[in-house]
């Protein structure tokens, strides 16, 4: 629970979740469509501008794993690139186990402009 940041929900999050389940079907459909478009945007952007970064399509969430193994950076260099060069604070894959090595986790449940800005920062840093 701690690694996925589910260990301490706020009161507002609990109320919002209940309201979404009881009254949010239309909102949920719109949100899922927007998130799917964000995922497609990330795939297209990486394919065109950052081909060494391979987005891994989520199966049931809004978290895209960015496989950066083709960059051939050690863990510390990868984290340094994202944090100190691109100024992006993503979760590094290794906190989820050895299988996450070479990956960074990107939350895509946000405005597309935020994602576009983040990807542009990453492109420039690389």
PDB file of C-alpha atoms in Angstrom:
ATOM      1  CA  UNK A   1       0.000   0.000   0.000  1.00  0.00           C
ATOM      2  CA  UNK A   2       2.794   2.444   0.844  1.00  0.00           C
ATOM      3  CA  UNK A   3       4.606   1.996  -2.507  1.00  0.00           C
ATOM      4  CA  UNK A   4       1.376   2.812  -4.353  1.00  0.00           C
ATOM      5  CA  UNK A   5       0.568   5.750  -2.052  1.00  0.00           C
ATOM      6  CA  UNK A   6      -2.697   4.180  -0.831  1.00  0.00           C
ATOM      7  CA  UNK A   7      -1.719   4.067   2.837  1.00  0.00           C
ATOM      8  CA  UNK A   8      -3.121   7.419   3.952  1.00  0.00           C
ATOM      9  CA  UNK A   9      -6.208   8.686   2.076  1.00  0.00           C
ATOM     10  CA  UNK A  10      -7.528  12.101   3.027  1.00  0.00           C
ATOM     11  CA  UNK A  11     -11.106  12.755   4.095  1.00  0.00           C
ATOM     12  CA  UNK A  12     -11.798  14.598   0.847  1.00  0.00           C
ATOM     13  CA  UNK A  13     -10.493  11.662  -1.202  1.00  0.00           C
ATOM     14  CA  UNK A  14     -12.805   9.273   0.606  1.00  0.00           C
ATOM     15  CA  UNK A  15     -15.879  11.488   0.069  1.00  0.00           C
ATOM     16  CA  UNK A  16     -14.955  12.115  -3.580  1.00  0.00           C
ATOM     17  CA  UNK A  17     -14.509   8.390  -4.206  1.00  0.00           C
ATOM     18  CA  UNK A  18     -17.939   7.625  -2.734  1.00  0.00           C
ATOM     19  CA  UNK A  19     -19.559  10.385  -4.821  1.00  0.00           C
ATOM     20  CA  UNK A  20     -17.828   9.125  -7.964  1.00  0.00           C
ATOM     21  CA  UNK A  21     -19.090   5.582  -7.428  1.00  0.00           C
ATOM     22  CA  UNK A  22     -22.639   6.722  -6.699  1.00  0.00           C
ATOM     23  CA  UNK A  23     -23.060   9.614  -9.157  1.00  0.00           C
ATOM     24  CA  UNK A  24     -20.097   9.719 -11.493  1.00  0.00           C
ATOM     25  CA  UNK A  25     -20.715   7.377 -14.408  1.00  0.00           C
ATOM     26  CA  UNK A  26     -20.711  10.132 -17.050  1.00  0.00           C
ATOM     27  CA  UNK A  27     -17.670  11.775 -15.486  1.00  0.00           C
ATOM     28  CA  UNK A  28     -15.885   8.400 -15.352  1.00  0.00           C
ATOM     29  CA  UNK A  29     -16.504   7.701 -19.039  1.00  0.00           C
ATOM     30  CA  UNK A  30     -15.199  11.148 -19.980  1.00  0.00           C
ATOM     31  CA  UNK A  31     -12.181  10.752 -17.689  1.00  0.00           C
ATOM     32  CA  UNK A  32     -11.327   7.329 -19.143  1.00  0.00           C
ATOM     33  CA  UNK A  33     -11.548   8.687 -22.680  1.00  0.00           C
ATOM     34  CA  UNK A  34      -9.306  11.644 -21.776  1.00  0.00           C
ATOM     35  CA  UNK A  35      -6.763   9.382 -20.109  1.00  0.00           C
ATOM     36  CA  UNK A  36      -6.768   7.051 -23.126  1.00  0.00           C
ATOM     37  CA  UNK A  37      -6.081  10.065 -25.356  1.00  0.00           C
ATOM     38  CA  UNK A  38      -3.231  11.061 -23.018  1.00  0.00           C
ATOM     39  CA  UNK A  39      -1.737   7.581 -23.346  1.00  0.00           C
ATOM     40  CA  UNK A  40      -1.952   7.763 -27.140  1.00  0.00           C
ATOM     41  CA  UNK A  41      -0.350  11.222 -27.028  1.00  0.00           C
ATOM     42  CA  UNK A  42       2.559   9.867 -24.953  1.00  0.00           C
ATOM     43  CA  UNK A  43       3.029   6.916 -27.305  1.00  0.00           C
ATOM     44  CA  UNK A  44       3.062   9.172 -30.368  1.00  0.00           C
ATOM     45  CA  UNK A  45       5.314  11.780 -28.751  1.00  0.00           C
ATOM     46  CA  UNK A  46       7.881   9.230 -27.599  1.00  0.00           C
ATOM     47  CA  UNK A  47       7.808   7.453 -30.943  1.00  0.00           C
ATOM     48  CA  UNK A  48       8.453  10.718 -32.768  1.00  0.00           C
ATOM     49  CA  UNK A  49      10.734  12.668 -30.407  1.00  0.00           C
ATOM     50  CA  UNK A  50      12.167  10.280 -27.779  1.00  0.00           C
ATOM     51  CA  UNK A  51      12.349   6.864 -29.477  1.00  0.00           C
ATOM     52  CA  UNK A  52      14.691   5.422 -26.842  1.00  0.00           C
ATOM     53  CA  UNK A  53      11.920   5.858 -24.237  1.00  0.00           C
ATOM     54  CA  UNK A  54       9.242   3.218 -24.657  1.00  0.00           C
ATOM     55  CA  UNK A  55       5.892   3.867 -22.900  1.00  0.00           C
ATOM     56  CA  UNK A  56       4.252   0.749 -21.504  1.00  0.00           C
ATOM     57  CA  UNK A  57       0.485   0.977 -21.889  1.00  0.00           C
ATOM     58  CA  UNK A  58      -1.299   0.411 -18.565  1.00  0.00           C
ATOM     59  CA  UNK A  59      -3.850  -2.372 -18.386  1.00  0.00           C
ATOM     60  CA  UNK A  60      -6.071  -0.897 -15.685  1.00  0.00           C
ATOM     61  CA  UNK A  61      -4.734   2.398 -14.377  1.00  0.00           C
ATOM     62  CA  UNK A  62      -3.563   5.882 -15.265  1.00  0.00           C
ATOM     63  CA  UNK A  63       0.108   5.139 -14.653  1.00  0.00           C
ATOM     64  CA  UNK A  64       2.308   4.730 -17.712  1.00  0.00           C
ATOM     65  CA  UNK A  65       5.650   3.079 -17.204  1.00  0.00           C
ATOM     66  CA  UNK A  66       8.388   4.649 -19.291  1.00  0.00           C
ATOM     67  CA  UNK A  67      10.899   1.959 -20.190  1.00  0.00           C
ATOM     68  CA  UNK A  68      14.162   3.868 -20.408  1.00  0.00           C
ATOM     69  CA  UNK A  69      16.443   0.831 -20.584  1.00  0.00           C
ATOM     70  CA  UNK A  70      17.508   1.704 -24.156  1.00  0.00           C
ATOM     71  CA  UNK A  71      19.154   4.846 -22.743  1.00  0.00           C
ATOM     72  CA  UNK A  72      21.733   2.540 -21.075  1.00  0.00           C
ATOM     73  CA  UNK A  73      21.834   4.617 -17.896  1.00  0.00           C
ATOM     74  CA  UNK A  74      22.475   3.156 -14.466  1.00  0.00           C
ATOM     75  CA  UNK A  75      19.727   3.707 -11.886  1.00  0.00           C
ATOM     76  CA  UNK A  76      21.346   6.776 -10.327  1.00  0.00           C
ATOM     77  CA  UNK A  77      21.996   8.392 -13.722  1.00  0.00           C
ATOM     78  CA  UNK A  78      18.417   7.726 -14.821  1.00  0.00           C
ATOM     79  CA  UNK A  79      16.970   9.299 -11.679  1.00  0.00           C
ATOM     80  CA  UNK A  80      19.418  12.211 -11.988  1.00  0.00           C
ATOM     81  CA  UNK A  81      18.334  12.789 -15.589  1.00  0.00           C
ATOM     82  CA  UNK A  82      14.665  12.958 -14.644  1.00  0.00           C
ATOM     83  CA  UNK A  83      15.046  14.986 -11.454  1.00  0.00           C
ATOM     84  CA  UNK A  84      18.021  17.281 -11.994  1.00  0.00           C
ATOM     85  CA  UNK A  85      18.065  17.688 -15.764  1.00  0.00           C
ATOM     86  CA  UNK A  86      14.409  17.383 -16.792  1.00  0.00           C
ATOM     87  CA  UNK A  87      13.075  18.644 -13.431  1.00  0.00           C
ATOM     88  CA  UNK A  88      10.488  15.850 -13.281  1.00  0.00           C
ATOM     89  CA  UNK A  89       9.706  14.023 -10.049  1.00  0.00           C
ATOM     90  CA  UNK A  90       8.471  10.618 -11.187  1.00  0.00           C
ATOM     91  CA  UNK A  91       8.563   7.351  -9.268  1.00  0.00           C
ATOM     92  CA  UNK A  92      11.529   5.283 -10.343  1.00  0.00           C
ATOM     93  CA  UNK A  93      10.694   1.688 -11.157  1.00  0.00           C
ATOM     94  CA  UNK A  94      13.211   0.149  -8.783  1.00  0.00           C
ATOM     95  CA  UNK A  95      11.145   1.131  -5.736  1.00  0.00           C
ATOM     96  CA  UNK A  96       8.672  -1.516  -6.962  1.00  0.00           C
ATOM     97  CA  UNK A  97      11.309  -4.241  -7.255  1.00  0.00           C
ATOM     98  CA  UNK A  98      14.118  -5.369  -9.525  1.00  0.00           C
ATOM     99  CA  UNK A  99      11.693  -5.774 -12.441  1.00  0.00           C
ATOM    100  CA  UNK A 100      11.228  -1.999 -12.474  1.00  0.00           C
ATOM    101  CA  UNK A 101      14.895  -1.281 -13.193  1.00  0.00           C
ATOM    102  CA  UNK A 102      15.346   1.164 -16.047  1.00  0.00           C
ATOM    103  CA  UNK A 103      11.775   2.444 -15.796  1.00  0.00           C
ATOM    104  CA  UNK A 104      10.077   5.563 -14.521  1.00  0.00           C
ATOM    105  CA  UNK A 105       6.361   5.788 -13.698  1.00  0.00           C
ATOM    106  CA  UNK A 106       4.308   8.669 -15.124  1.00  0.00           C
ATOM    107  CA  UNK A 107       0.834   9.625 -13.888  1.00  0.00           C
ATOM    108  CA  UNK A 108      -1.237  10.524 -16.959  1.00  0.00           C
ATOM    109  CA  UNK A 109      -4.481  11.496 -15.205  1.00  0.00           C
ATOM    110  CA  UNK A 110      -3.793  15.185 -15.695  1.00  0.00           C
ATOM    111  CA  UNK A 111      -4.145  17.930 -18.271  1.00  0.00           C
ATOM    112  CA  UNK A 112      -2.526  17.076 -21.592  1.00  0.00           C
ATOM    113  CA  UNK A 113      -0.609  20.372 -21.454  1.00  0.00           C
ATOM    114  CA  UNK A 114       1.118  19.154 -18.275  1.00  0.00           C
ATOM    115  CA  UNK A 115       2.099  15.906 -19.993  1.00  0.00           C
ATOM    116  CA  UNK A 116       3.287  17.738 -23.114  1.00  0.00           C
ATOM    117  CA  UNK A 117       5.422  20.031 -20.957  1.00  0.00           C
ATOM    118  CA  UNK A 118       6.892  17.073 -19.046  1.00  0.00           C
ATOM    119  CA  UNK A 119       7.737  15.166 -22.210  1.00  0.00           C
ATOM    120  CA  UNK A 120       9.319  18.242 -23.757  1.00  0.00           C
ATOM    121  CA  UNK A 121      11.458  18.718 -20.636  1.00  0.00           C
ATOM    122  CA  UNK A 122      12.518  15.073 -20.861  1.00  0.00           C
ATOM    123  CA  UNK A 123      13.310  15.380 -24.581  1.00  0.00           C
ATOM    124  CA  UNK A 124      15.486  18.414 -23.952  1.00  0.00           C
ATOM    125  CA  UNK A 125      17.241  16.741 -21.025  1.00  0.00           C
ATOM    126  CA  UNK A 126      18.073  13.700 -23.116  1.00  0.00           C
TER     127      UNK A 126
END
